[in-house]
CSV table of C-alpha atoms in Angstrom, one decimal:
chain,number,residue,atom,x,y,z
A,5,MET,CA,-25.7,18.0,-43.4
A,6,CYS,CA,-29.3,18.4,-42.1
A,7,ARG,CA,-30.4,19.6,-45.6
A,8,ILE,CA,-28.9,16.5,-47.1
A,9,ASP,CA,-30.7,14.3,-44.5
A,10,ARG,CA,-34.0,15.9,-45.4
A,11,GLU,CA,-33.5,15.3,-49.1
A,12,MET,CA,-32.7,11.6,-48.5
A,13,ARG,CA,-35.8,11.2,-46.3
A,14,ARG,CA,-38.0,12.8,-49.0
A,15,LYS,CA,-36.4,10.5,-51.7
A,16,TRP,CA,-37.0,7.4,-49.6
A,17,SER,CA,-40.6,8.5,-48.9
A,18,LEU,CA,-41.2,8.9,-52.7
A,19,ASP,CA,-39.7,5.5,-53.3
A,20,LEU,CA,-42.0,4.0,-50.7
A,21,MET,CA,-45.0,5.6,-52.3
A,22,GLY,CA,-43.9,4.3,-55.7
A,23,LEU,CA,-43.6,0.8,-54.3
A,24,LYS,CA,-47.1,1.2,-52.9
A,25,LYS,CA,-48.5,2.4,-56.2
A,26,VAL,CA,-46.9,-0.5,-58.1
A,27,ALA,CA,-48.3,-2.9,-55.6
A,28,CYS,CA,-51.8,-1.5,-55.7
A,29,GLY,CA,-51.9,-1.3,-59.5
A,30,GLY,CA,-51.2,-5.0,-60.1
A,31,GLU,CA,-54.3,-6.8,-61.2
A,32,LYS,CA,-53.1,-10.2,-60.0
A,33,VAL,CA,-52.2,-9.2,-56.5
A,34,LYS,CA,-54.2,-11.1,-54.0
A,35,ILE,CA,-55.7,-9.7,-50.8
A,36,SER,CA,-53.7,-12.3,-48.8
A,37,SER,CA,-50.5,-10.6,-50.0
A,38,ALA,CA,-51.3,-7.4,-48.0
A,39,SER,CA,-49.7,-8.9,-44.9
A,40,SER,CA,-46.5,-9.7,-46.8
A,41,ARG,CA,-46.4,-6.1,-48.2
A,42,SER,CA,-46.8,-4.7,-44.7
A,43,LYS,CA,-43.9,-6.8,-43.4
A,44,MET,CA,-41.8,-5.7,-46.3
A,45,LYS,CA,-42.6,-2.1,-45.7
A,46,LEU,CA,-41.8,-2.4,-42.0
A,47,TRP,CA,-38.5,-4.1,-42.8
A,48,MET,CA,-37.5,-1.4,-45.3
A,49,ILE,CA,-38.3,1.4,-42.8
A,50,ARG,CA,-36.1,-0.3,-40.2
A,51,ALA,CA,-33.3,-0.7,-42.8
A,52,LEU,CA,-33.6,2.9,-43.9
A,53,THR,CA,-33.6,4.2,-40.3
A,54,THR,CA,-30.5,2.2,-39.7
A,55,ILE,CA,-28.8,3.6,-42.7
A,56,LEU,CA,-29.8,7.1,-41.7
A,57,LEU,CA,-28.4,6.7,-38.2
A,58,TRP,CA,-25.2,5.2,-39.5
A,59,THR,CA,-24.8,8.1,-42.0
A,60,CYS,CA,-25.2,10.6,-39.1
A,61,PHE,CA,-22.7,8.8,-37.0
A,62,VAL,CA,-20.1,8.7,-39.8
A,63,GLN,CA,-20.5,12.4,-40.4
A,64,LEU,CA,-20.3,13.2,-36.7
A,65,THR,CA,-17.1,11.2,-36.4
A,66,ALA,CA,-15.5,12.9,-39.4
A,67,LEU,CA,-16.4,16.3,-38.1
A,68,GLY,CA,-15.1,15.4,-34.6
A,69,GLU,CA,-11.7,14.3,-36.0
A,70,THR,CA,-11.5,17.6,-37.9
A,71,TRP,CA,-12.5,19.9,-35.0
A,72,GLY,CA,-10.9,18.1,-32.1
A,73,PRO,CA,-9.8,14.8,-30.5
A,74,SER,CA,-13.4,13.8,-29.6
A,75,ILE,CA,-16.9,14.4,-30.9
A,76,LEU,CA,-17.8,15.5,-27.3
A,77,LYS,CA,-15.7,18.6,-27.8
A,78,GLY,CA,-18.5,20.2,-29.9
A,79,TRP,CA,-21.6,19.0,-31.8
A,80,PRO,CA,-21.9,19.4,-35.6
A,81,SER,CA,-23.5,22.5,-36.9
A,82,CYS,CA,-27.1,21.1,-37.3
A,83,PHE,CA,-27.4,21.2,-33.5
A,84,HIS,CA,-28.0,24.5,-31.7
A,85,GLN,CA,-25.1,26.4,-30.3
A,86,GLU,CA,-26.7,26.2,-26.8
A,87,SER,CA,-26.4,22.4,-26.9
A,88,ALA,CA,-22.8,22.6,-27.9
A,89,ALA,CA,-22.0,24.9,-25.0
A,90,GLY,CA,-23.2,22.3,-22.6
A,91,ALA,CA,-21.1,19.5,-24.1
A,92,LEU,CA,-18.4,17.9,-21.9
A,93,ASN,CA,-14.9,19.2,-21.9
A,94,VAL,CA,-12.7,16.3,-22.9
A,95,GLU,CA,-9.6,17.9,-21.4
A,96,SER,CA,-11.1,17.3,-17.9
A,97,VAL,CA,-11.5,13.6,-18.6
A,98,PRO,CA,-8.3,11.8,-17.5
A,99,LYS,CA,-6.8,9.4,-20.1
A,100,VAL,CA,-6.7,5.8,-18.9
A,101,PRO,CA,-3.4,4.2,-19.9
A,102,VAL,CA,-3.7,1.0,-21.9
A,103,HIS,CA,-2.9,-2.0,-19.6
A,104,VAL,CA,-1.1,-4.7,-21.5
A,105,LEU,CA,-1.2,-8.1,-19.7
A,106,PRO,CA,1.9,-10.3,-19.7
A,107,PRO,CA,1.6,-13.4,-21.9
A,108,LYS,CA,0.4,-16.5,-20.1
A,109,ARG,CA,3.1,-19.0,-19.2
A,110,VAL,CA,2.5,-22.3,-20.8
A,111,TYR,CA,3.6,-25.3,-18.7
A,112,LYS,CA,2.4,-28.8,-17.8
A,113,ASN,CA,0.3,-28.4,-14.6
A,114,ASN,CA,1.4,-30.8,-11.9
A,115,GLY,CA,-1.5,-30.2,-9.7
A,116,TYR,CA,-3.1,-27.6,-7.4
A,117,LEU,CA,-1.7,-25.9,-4.3
A,118,MET,CA,-4.0,-24.4,-1.6
A,119,VAL,CA,-2.6,-22.3,1.2
A,120,SER,CA,-3.9,-20.9,4.5
A,121,CYS,CA,-1.8,-18.0,5.8
A,122,ASN,CA,-1.5,-17.4,9.5
A,123,GLY,CA,-0.7,-14.3,11.6
A,124,GLY,CA,-1.2,-10.6,11.0
A,125,LEU,CA,-1.2,-8.7,7.7
A,126,ASN,CA,2.5,-8.5,7.0
A,127,GLN,CA,3.2,-12.1,8.2
A,128,MET,CA,0.6,-13.2,5.7
A,129,ARG,CA,2.0,-10.9,3.0
A,130,SER,CA,5.4,-12.4,3.1
A,131,ALA,CA,3.9,-15.9,3.2
A,132,ILE,CA,1.9,-15.2,0.0
A,133,CYS,CA,5.1,-14.2,-1.7
A,134,ASP,CA,6.8,-17.4,-0.7
A,135,MET,CA,3.9,-19.6,-1.8
A,136,VAL,CA,3.8,-17.9,-5.3
A,137,ALA,CA,7.5,-18.6,-5.7
A,138,ILE,CA,7.0,-22.2,-4.6
A,139,ALA,CA,4.0,-22.8,-6.9
A,140,ARG,CA,6.1,-21.4,-9.8
A,141,TYR,CA,9.0,-23.6,-9.0
A,142,LEU,CA,6.8,-26.7,-8.8
A,143,ASN,CA,4.8,-25.9,-12.0
A,144,VAL,CA,1.5,-26.1,-10.1
A,145,THR,CA,-1.7,-24.0,-10.1
A,146,LEU,CA,-2.0,-21.8,-7.0
A,147,ILE,CA,-5.5,-21.1,-5.5
A,148,VAL,CA,-5.8,-17.6,-4.2
A,149,PRO,CA,-4.6,-17.8,-0.6
A,150,GLU,CA,-6.9,-18.0,2.4
A,151,LEU,CA,-6.2,-15.4,5.1
A,152,ASP,CA,-6.1,-16.1,8.8
A,153,LYS,CA,-9.5,-15.4,10.6
A,154,THR,CA,-8.7,-17.2,13.9
A,155,SER,CA,-5.7,-15.2,15.1
A,156,PHE,CA,-5.8,-12.8,18.1
A,157,TRP,CA,-7.4,-10.1,15.9
A,158,ASN,CA,-10.2,-12.3,14.6
A,159,ASP,CA,-10.3,-10.3,11.3
A,160,PRO,CA,-12.9,-11.8,8.9
A,161,SER,CA,-11.3,-10.2,5.9
A,162,GLU,CA,-10.9,-12.3,2.8
A,163,PHE,CA,-8.0,-11.9,0.3
A,164,ARG,CA,-10.2,-9.8,-2.0
A,165,ASP,CA,-11.1,-7.4,0.9
A,166,ILE,CA,-7.4,-6.4,1.3
A,167,PHE,CA,-5.7,-7.1,-2.0
A,168,ASP,CA,-6.7,-6.4,-5.6
A,169,VAL,CA,-7.3,-10.1,-6.5
A,170,ASP,CA,-7.7,-9.5,-10.2
A,171,HIS,CA,-4.4,-7.6,-10.4
A,172,PHE,CA,-2.7,-10.3,-8.4
A,173,ILE,CA,-3.8,-13.0,-10.8
A,174,THR,CA,-3.2,-11.2,-14.1
A,175,SER,CA,0.1,-9.5,-13.2
A,176,LEU,CA,1.7,-12.9,-12.4
A,177,ARG,CA,0.2,-14.9,-15.3
A,178,ASP,CA,3.5,-15.1,-17.1
A,179,GLU,CA,4.9,-16.9,-14.0
A,180,VAL,CA,2.2,-19.1,-12.5
A,181,ARG,CA,-1.5,-19.9,-13.1
A,182,ILE,CA,-3.6,-18.6,-10.2
A,183,LEU,CA,-7.3,-19.4,-9.8
A,184,LYS,CA,-9.9,-17.9,-7.4
A,185,GLU,CA,-11.1,-21.4,-6.6
A,186,LEU,CA,-10.6,-25.0,-7.6
A,187,PRO,CA,-12.2,-26.4,-10.7
A,188,PRO,CA,-15.7,-27.9,-9.9
A,189,ARG,CA,-14.6,-31.6,-10.1
A,190,LEU,CA,-11.7,-31.0,-7.7
A,191,LYS,CA,-13.7,-28.8,-5.5
A,192,ARG,CA,-16.2,-31.6,-4.9
A,193,ARG,CA,-13.3,-33.9,-4.0
A,194,VAL,CA,-12.0,-31.5,-1.4
A,195,GLU,CA,-15.5,-31.1,0.0
A,196,LEU,CA,-15.5,-34.9,0.5
A,197,GLY,CA,-12.3,-34.7,2.4
A,198,MET,CA,-10.2,-36.1,-0.5
A,199,ILE,CA,-7.2,-33.7,0.1
A,200,TYR,CA,-3.8,-33.9,1.7
A,201,ILE,CA,-3.4,-31.2,4.4
A,202,MET,CA,0.0,-30.4,6.1
A,203,PRO,CA,2.2,-27.6,7.5
A,204,PRO,CA,5.5,-27.4,5.6
A,205,ILE,CA,8.7,-27.4,7.6
A,206,SER,CA,9.9,-23.9,8.6
A,207,TRP,CA,12.9,-22.2,6.8
A,208,SER,CA,13.0,-25.0,4.2
A,209,ASP,CA,15.1,-24.8,1.1
A,210,ILE,CA,13.3,-24.8,-2.2
A,211,SER,CA,14.6,-28.3,-2.8
A,212,TYR,CA,12.4,-29.5,0.1
A,213,TYR,CA,9.3,-28.5,-1.8
A,214,HIS,CA,10.6,-30.2,-5.0
A,215,ASN,CA,11.5,-33.5,-3.2
A,216,GLN,CA,8.8,-33.7,-0.5
A,217,ILE,CA,5.8,-31.6,-1.5
A,218,LEU,CA,5.7,-32.1,-5.3
A,219,PRO,CA,5.3,-35.9,-5.1
A,220,LEU,CA,2.3,-35.4,-2.8
A,221,ILE,CA,0.7,-32.9,-5.2
A,222,LYS,CA,1.2,-35.4,-8.1
A,223,LYS,CA,-0.4,-38.2,-6.0
A,224,TYR,CA,-3.3,-36.3,-4.5
A,225,LYS,CA,-3.8,-33.6,-7.2
A,226,VAL,CA,-4.5,-31.1,-4.4
A,227,VAL,CA,-2.3,-30.3,-1.4
A,228,HIS,CA,-3.3,-27.8,1.2
A,229,LEU,CA,-0.5,-26.1,3.2
A,230,ASN,CA,-2.2,-24.9,6.4
A,231,ARG,CA,0.6,-22.8,7.9
A,232,THR,CA,2.8,-20.8,5.6
A,233,ASP,CA,4.7,-18.3,7.8
A,234,SER,CA,8.5,-18.4,7.6
A,235,ARG,CA,8.4,-21.6,5.5
A,236,LEU,CA,11.0,-20.7,2.8
A,237,ALA,CA,14.6,-20.0,3.7
A,238,ASN,CA,16.0,-16.5,3.6
A,239,ASN,CA,19.2,-17.4,1.8
A,240,GLY,CA,20.7,-19.9,-0.6
A,241,GLN,CA,17.7,-19.8,-3.0
A,242,PRO,CA,18.0,-19.5,-6.8
A,243,MET,CA,18.2,-15.9,-7.9
A,244,ASP,CA,15.0,-16.2,-10.0
A,245,ILE,CA,13.1,-17.4,-6.9
A,246,GLN,CA,14.4,-14.4,-4.9
A,247,LYS,CA,13.4,-12.0,-7.6
A,248,LEU,CA,10.0,-13.5,-7.9
A,249,ARG,CA,9.4,-13.1,-4.2
A,250,CYS,CA,10.2,-9.4,-4.7
A,251,ARG,CA,8.0,-9.1,-7.7
A,252,VAL,CA,5.0,-10.4,-5.8
A,253,ASN,CA,5.7,-8.2,-2.8
A,254,PHE,CA,6.4,-4.9,-4.6
A,255,SER,CA,4.2,-5.3,-7.6
A,256,ALA,CA,1.6,-8.0,-7.6
A,257,LEU,CA,0.3,-7.4,-4.0
A,258,LYS,CA,-1.6,-4.2,-4.5
A,259,PHE,CA,-4.2,-3.2,-1.9
A,260,THR,CA,-7.8,-2.7,-3.0
A,261,PRO,CA,-8.7,0.6,-4.7
A,262,GLN,CA,-10.6,1.6,-1.5
A,263,ILE,CA,-7.6,1.1,0.7
A,264,GLU,CA,-5.3,2.8,-1.8
A,265,GLU,CA,-7.6,5.8,-2.1
A,266,LEU,CA,-7.9,6.2,1.7
A,267,GLY,CA,-4.2,5.8,2.1
A,268,ARG,CA,-3.6,8.6,-0.4
A,269,LYS,CA,-6.0,10.8,1.4
A,270,VAL,CA,-4.1,10.4,4.7
A,271,ILE,CA,-0.8,11.1,3.0
A,272,ASN,CA,-2.1,14.2,1.3
A,273,VAL,CA,-3.4,15.6,4.6
A,274,LEU,CA,0.0,15.0,6.2
A,275,ARG,CA,1.9,16.5,3.2
A,276,LYS,CA,-0.1,19.7,3.4
A,277,ASN,CA,1.4,20.3,6.9
A,278,GLY,CA,5.0,19.4,6.0
A,279,PRO,CA,7.2,16.4,6.5
A,280,TYR,CA,6.2,13.6,8.8
A,281,LEU,CA,7.7,10.7,10.7
A,282,VAL,CA,5.9,7.4,11.1
A,283,LEU,CA,6.4,5.8,14.5
A,284,HIS,CA,5.5,2.2,14.6
A,285,LEU,CA,4.9,2.2,18.3
A,286,ARG,CA,4.4,-1.5,19.1
A,287,TYR,CA,3.0,-1.0,22.6
A,288,GLU,CA,-0.4,-2.6,22.3
A,289,MET,CA,-1.9,-4.9,25.0
A,290,ASP,CA,-1.4,-8.1,23.0
A,291,MET,CA,2.2,-7.3,22.3
A,292,LEU,CA,3.0,-6.7,25.9
A,293,ALA,CA,1.1,-9.8,27.1
A,294,PHE,CA,2.8,-12.0,24.5
A,295,SER,CA,6.3,-10.7,25.1
A,296,GLY,CA,5.9,-10.4,28.9
A,297,CYS,CA,7.5,-6.9,28.7
A,298,THR,CA,6.0,-4.8,31.5
A,299,GLU,CA,8.5,-1.9,31.9
A,300,GLY,CA,6.6,1.1,33.3
A,301,CYS,CA,3.4,-0.9,34.1
A,302,ASN,CA,1.8,-0.8,37.5
A,303,ASN,CA,0.9,-4.0,39.4
A,304,VAL,CA,-2.7,-4.1,38.2
A,305,GLU,CA,-1.5,-3.9,34.6
A,306,VAL,CA,1.1,-6.6,35.1
A,307,GLU,CA,-1.5,-8.9,36.4
A,308,GLU,CA,-3.9,-8.1,33.6
A,309,LEU,CA,-1.2,-8.8,31.0
A,310,THR,CA,-0.2,-12.1,32.7
A,311,ARG,CA,-3.8,-13.3,32.7
A,312,MET,CA,-4.1,-12.5,29.0
A,313,ARG,CA,-0.9,-14.5,28.2
A,314,TYR,CA,-2.2,-17.6,30.0
A,315,ALA,CA,-5.5,-17.2,28.2
A,316,TYR,CA,-4.0,-18.0,24.8
A,317,PRO,CA,-2.6,-21.6,24.8
A,318,TRP,CA,-0.7,-21.1,21.5
A,319,TRP,CA,1.4,-18.4,23.3
A,320,LYS,CA,3.8,-21.1,24.6
A,321,GLU,CA,6.1,-18.9,26.7
A,322,LYS,CA,4.3,-18.2,30.1
A,323,VAL,CA,6.8,-17.5,32.8
A,324,ILE,CA,8.9,-14.4,31.6
A,325,ASP,CA,11.4,-12.2,33.4
A,326,SER,CA,10.6,-8.8,32.0
A,327,ASP,CA,13.7,-7.1,33.3
A,328,LEU,CA,16.0,-9.7,31.8
A,329,LYS,CA,14.2,-9.7,28.5
A,330,ARG,CA,14.4,-5.9,28.3
A,331,LYS,CA,18.1,-5.8,29.0
A,332,ASP,CA,18.6,-8.4,26.2
A,333,GLY,CA,16.9,-6.0,23.8
A,334,LEU,CA,13.9,-8.3,23.3
A,335,CYS,CA,11.2,-5.8,24.4
A,336,PRO,CA,9.6,-3.0,22.4
A,337,LEU,CA,10.7,0.4,23.5
A,338,THR,CA,8.2,2.1,25.8
A,339,PRO,CA,6.6,5.4,24.8
A,340,GLU,CA,8.9,7.1,27.4
A,341,GLU,CA,12.0,5.4,26.1
A,342,THR,CA,11.0,6.3,22.5
A,343,ALA,CA,10.5,10.0,23.3
A,344,VAL,CA,14.0,10.3,24.8
A,345,THR,CA,15.6,8.4,22.0
A,346,LEU,CA,14.0,10.6,19.3
A,347,LYS,CA,15.2,13.7,21.2
A,348,ALA,CA,18.7,12.3,21.4
A,349,LEU,CA,18.7,11.7,17.7
A,350,GLU,CA,17.8,15.4,17.3
A,351,ILE,CA,14.6,14.7,15.4
A,352,ASP,CA,12.8,18.0,14.9
A,353,GLN,CA,10.3,18.4,17.6
A,354,SER,CA,7.9,20.3,15.3
A,355,ILE,CA,7.7,17.3,12.9
A,356,GLN,CA,4.4,15.5,12.5
A,357,VAL,CA,4.6,12.1,14.2
A,358,TYR,CA,2.1,9.6,12.8
A,359,ILE,CA,1.4,6.7,15.2
A,360,ALA,CA,1.1,3.6,13.2
A,361,ALA,CA,-0.3,1.2,15.8
A,362,GLY,CA,-3.4,0.1,17.6
A,363,GLU,CA,-4.5,1.4,21.0
A,364,ILE,CA,-1.5,2.1,23.2
A,365,TYR,CA,-1.6,0.2,26.5
A,366,GLY,CA,-1.9,2.7,29.4
A,367,GLY,CA,-3.4,5.4,27.2
A,368,HIS,CA,-2.7,9.0,27.9
A,369,ARG,CA,-0.6,8.3,31.0
A,370,ARG,CA,1.9,6.3,28.9
A,371,MET,CA,1.8,8.7,26.0
A,372,ALA,CA,2.3,11.9,28.1
A,373,SER,CA,6.0,12.2,27.7
A,374,LEU,CA,6.0,11.5,24.0
A,375,ALA,CA,3.2,14.1,23.5
A,376,ALA,CA,5.2,16.7,25.5
A,377,ALA,CA,8.3,16.1,23.4
A,378,TYR,CA,6.5,15.9,20.1
A,379,PRO,CA,3.2,17.8,20.3
A,380,ASN,CA,2.2,17.1,16.6
A,381,LEU,CA,1.1,13.5,17.3
A,382,VAL,CA,-1.5,12.3,14.8
A,383,ARG,CA,-3.2,9.0,14.0
A,384,LYS,CA,-5.5,8.0,11.1
A,385,GLU,CA,-8.4,8.4,13.5
A,386,THR,CA,-7.6,12.1,14.0
A,387,LEU,CA,-6.9,12.8,10.3
A,388,LEU,CA,-10.0,11.2,8.9
A,389,GLU,CA,-13.7,11.5,9.4
A,390,HIS,CA,-15.5,8.7,11.2
A,391,ALA,CA,-17.4,8.0,8.0
A,392,ASP,CA,-14.1,7.4,6.2
A,393,LEU,CA,-13.1,4.6,8.6
A,394,LYS,CA,-16.5,3.0,9.4
A,395,PHE,CA,-16.1,0.3,6.8
A,396,PHE,CA,-12.6,-0.6,8.2
A,397,GLN,CA,-13.5,-0.8,11.8
A,398,ASN,CA,-13.1,-4.3,13.4
A,399,HIS,CA,-10.9,-5.2,10.4
A,400,SER,CA,-7.4,-5.0,11.8
A,401,SER,CA,-5.7,-6.1,8.7
A,402,GLN,CA,-7.4,-3.4,6.6
A,403,MET,CA,-6.4,-0.8,9.2
A,404,ALA,CA,-2.9,-2.1,9.1
A,405,ALA,CA,-2.9,-1.8,5.3
A,406,LEU,CA,-3.6,1.9,5.7
A,407,ASP,CA,-0.7,2.3,8.1
A,408,TYR,CA,1.5,0.4,5.7
A,409,LEU,CA,0.8,2.8,2.9
A,410,VAL,CA,1.4,5.9,5.1
A,411,SER,CA,4.6,4.3,6.4
A,412,LEU,CA,6.0,3.7,2.9
A,413,GLU,CA,5.6,7.4,2.0
A,414,SER,CA,6.9,8.9,5.2
A,415,ASP,CA,10.1,11.0,5.4
A,416,ILE,CA,11.3,8.9,8.3
A,417,PHE,CA,10.1,5.5,9.5
A,418,VAL,CA,10.9,4.4,13.1
A,419,PRO,CA,9.8,1.0,14.4
A,420,THR,CA,10.2,0.4,18.1
A,421,TYR,CA,10.2,-3.4,17.7
A,422,ASP,CA,11.3,-5.7,14.9
A,423,GLY,CA,8.0,-7.3,14.2
A,424,ASN,CA,6.6,-8.3,10.8
A,425,MET,CA,5.4,-4.9,9.8
A,426,ALA,CA,8.6,-3.2,10.8
A,427,LYS,CA,10.6,-5.7,8.7
A,428,VAL,CA,8.4,-5.7,5.6
A,429,VAL,CA,8.1,-1.9,5.6
A,430,GLU,CA,11.9,-1.6,6.0
A,431,GLY,CA,12.5,-3.8,3.0
A,432,HIS,CA,9.9,-2.0,0.9
A,433,ARG,CA,11.5,1.4,1.7
A,434,ARG,CA,14.9,0.0,0.7
A,435,TYR,CA,13.3,-1.0,-2.6
A,436,LEU,CA,11.9,2.5,-3.0
A,437,GLY,CA,15.4,4.0,-2.9
A,438,TYR,CA,16.8,3.3,0.6
A,439,LYS,CA,14.3,5.8,2.3
A,440,LYS,CA,15.4,6.8,5.8
A,441,THR,CA,14.4,4.1,8.3
A,442,ILE,CA,15.9,4.3,11.8
A,443,LEU,CA,16.6,0.8,13.1
A,444,LEU,CA,16.8,1.2,16.8
A,445,ASP,CA,19.4,-0.9,18.7
A,446,ARG,CA,17.2,-1.6,21.7
A,447,LYS,CA,19.7,-3.5,23.8
A,448,PHE,CA,22.2,-0.7,23.5
A,449,LEU,CA,19.5,2.0,24.1
A,450,VAL,CA,18.0,0.6,27.3
A,451,GLU,CA,21.4,0.4,28.8
A,452,LEU,CA,22.1,4.0,27.9
A,453,ILE,CA,18.7,5.2,29.0
A,454,ASP,CA,19.1,3.6,32.4
A,455,GLN,CA,22.4,5.3,32.8
A,456,TYR,CA,20.9,8.7,31.8
A,457,ASN,CA,17.9,8.2,34.1
A,458,SER,CA,20.2,7.3,37.0
A,459,GLY,CA,22.3,10.5,36.5
A,460,SER,CA,25.5,8.7,35.6
A,461,LEU,CA,25.4,10.0,32.0
A,462,ASN,CA,24.7,13.6,31.1
A,463,TRP,CA,22.5,14.6,28.2
A,464,ASN,CA,25.2,15.6,25.8
A,465,ASP,CA,27.1,12.3,26.2
A,466,PHE,CA,23.9,10.4,26.0
A,467,SER,CA,22.8,12.1,22.8
A,468,SER,CA,26.2,11.7,21.2
A,469,ALA,CA,26.3,8.0,22.0
A,470,VAL,CA,22.8,7.4,20.6
A,471,LYS,CA,23.7,9.2,17.3
A,472,GLU,CA,26.9,7.4,16.9
A,473,ALA,CA,25.3,4.0,17.5
A,474,HIS,CA,22.7,4.7,14.8
A,475,ALA,CA,24.8,6.4,12.2
A,476,GLU,CA,24.8,3.2,10.0
A,477,ARG,CA,21.3,2.1,11.0
A,478,MET,CA,19.3,4.3,8.7
A,479,GLY,CA,18.2,1.8,6.1
A,480,ASN,CA,21.5,2.2,4.2
A,481,PRO,CA,22.7,-0.5,1.8
A,482,ILE,CA,24.0,-3.6,3.6
A,483,LYS,CA,23.9,-7.4,2.9
A,484,ARG,CA,21.8,-9.7,5.0
A,485,LEU,CA,23.5,-11.5,7.8
A,486,THR,CA,23.6,-15.2,7.1
A,487,ILE,CA,24.2,-17.9,9.8
A,488,PRO,CA,24.4,-21.4,8.3
A,489,ASP,CA,22.3,-24.0,10.2
A,490,ARG,CA,20.7,-21.2,12.3
A,491,PRO,CA,18.1,-19.7,9.9
A,492,LYS,CA,15.9,-18.2,12.7
A,493,GLU,CA,18.9,-15.9,13.7
A,494,GLU,CA,19.6,-14.7,10.2
A,495,ASP,CA,18.4,-11.4,8.8
A,496,TYR,CA,14.9,-11.7,7.3
A,497,PHE,CA,14.7,-11.7,3.5
A,498,TYR,CA,11.8,-9.3,3.3
A,499,SER,CA,13.6,-6.7,5.5
A,500,ASN,CA,16.5,-6.5,3.1
A,501,PRO,CA,15.9,-8.2,-0.2
A,502,TRP,CA,19.3,-7.0,-1.6
A,503,GLU,CA,19.1,-9.4,-4.6
A,504,CYS,CA,16.3,-7.1,-5.9
A,505,LEU,CA,17.7,-3.7,-5.0
A,506,GLN,CA,19.6,-1.2,-7.0
A,507,GLN,CA,23.1,-1.7,-5.7
A,508,PRO,CA,25.5,1.1,-5.0
A,509,GLU,CA,29.2,0.9,-5.9
A,510,GLU,CA,30.9,-2.1,-4.3
A,511,ASP,CA,33.1,0.0,-2.0
A,512,GLU,CA,30.0,1.6,-0.6
A,513,LEU,CA,28.2,-1.6,0.2
A,514,LEU,CA,28.8,-2.7,3.7
A,515,SER,CA,29.7,-6.3,4.2
A,516,SER,CA,27.6,-8.5,6.4
A,517,ILE,CA,28.3,-8.4,10.1
């Protein structure tokens, strides 16, 4: 090929010389035409160079197709063998799958819906799913939700800091149009205060949004819903609405690549050491102050928790009987109660126990019995280097996202309180194939534990009773509990979205309680 290239360059050189001779031999050529000839010569050189480069490229491509799947596998023979030896190995380059976007849904846009989510990560997560379903049903454009920055945690994270915003928008484009911000004209109107702001009514049927919210959107063009937690009813919704809620939760809401990568790193470290259990030990200071649960706390700690509860005016319940609340099963299990429960369930004491929680109130003193029973206690802070977590510090929602990913992949998931993370992870694990999730019956457990601690119940009887009570509380298939006119007491949609799950045989499916 190189010999051919040299022949072509010599031929083109002779042609240029011939052109020059013709030009110089003309008697009527004027001196002023020299500039034109120079430009013509420059143009032809550029054209010939382009042709030469294109010819080389075509021949390289042809040789590459003959010798391998890529021209990077080896250079053509006119290059030195040493250069070919240094070429990249295409087999080491991963193939990127072609991502086909769903077609855009075409509909008449009735207006724009802005939403501000409130609460922690998983409370906001379920609210986002609800708002997407509502926007789809109302045929409006949804603006990427705003996350809560004023809650107890004061996390400044934006949507894009936690979730892959581009994936969120494109993966749902066949259902609803989602924009990162309002169009400029409407944005100016909002900045001038020309917007309707309201909190929707809790546990509302989808018809409420059609009859009450849609007319407001059509009138004002933009409506801002400023509290979105628990605003869509769990039951009685159209099947396509329920399935869309699931699609958003399990597919559209992906964490950012940085969070996903770090989550995989933690999971890989755990997997190298065998199976692991995730314990969502909800025993942080804010939880205890909010709930008023003080079992095992000394007088100084009780006073500190009480002061904290009174310091937050939006925590409306102030005077709380801790003992009564505990006996009603409304308190998170203490670390000591958790340790004896896991032992009674005969959880292998050599298993890794990953603590998915913030700082445990009472520190080492309260964790001592759990650490003695299960010495392989680990946290993300002990599995990762400080440099890995430095960008996530002081961002509680991003730290919670890491725990969420690790919880999904665990061999066993055990929440000690039925908060938002416990519920949403439970539902996600059901979606992934009914992965083992031990749902602790706290009311029953504290009664048994008190009997065991008082000596009125021996260990064997205690352990047998605990195992029997939880035999059907392992995340197995079951329909949600529905209570007409009492939506707050119903089972939460996101803890058991059975409409979206692969159903077992009918005789294996337990009826609702």
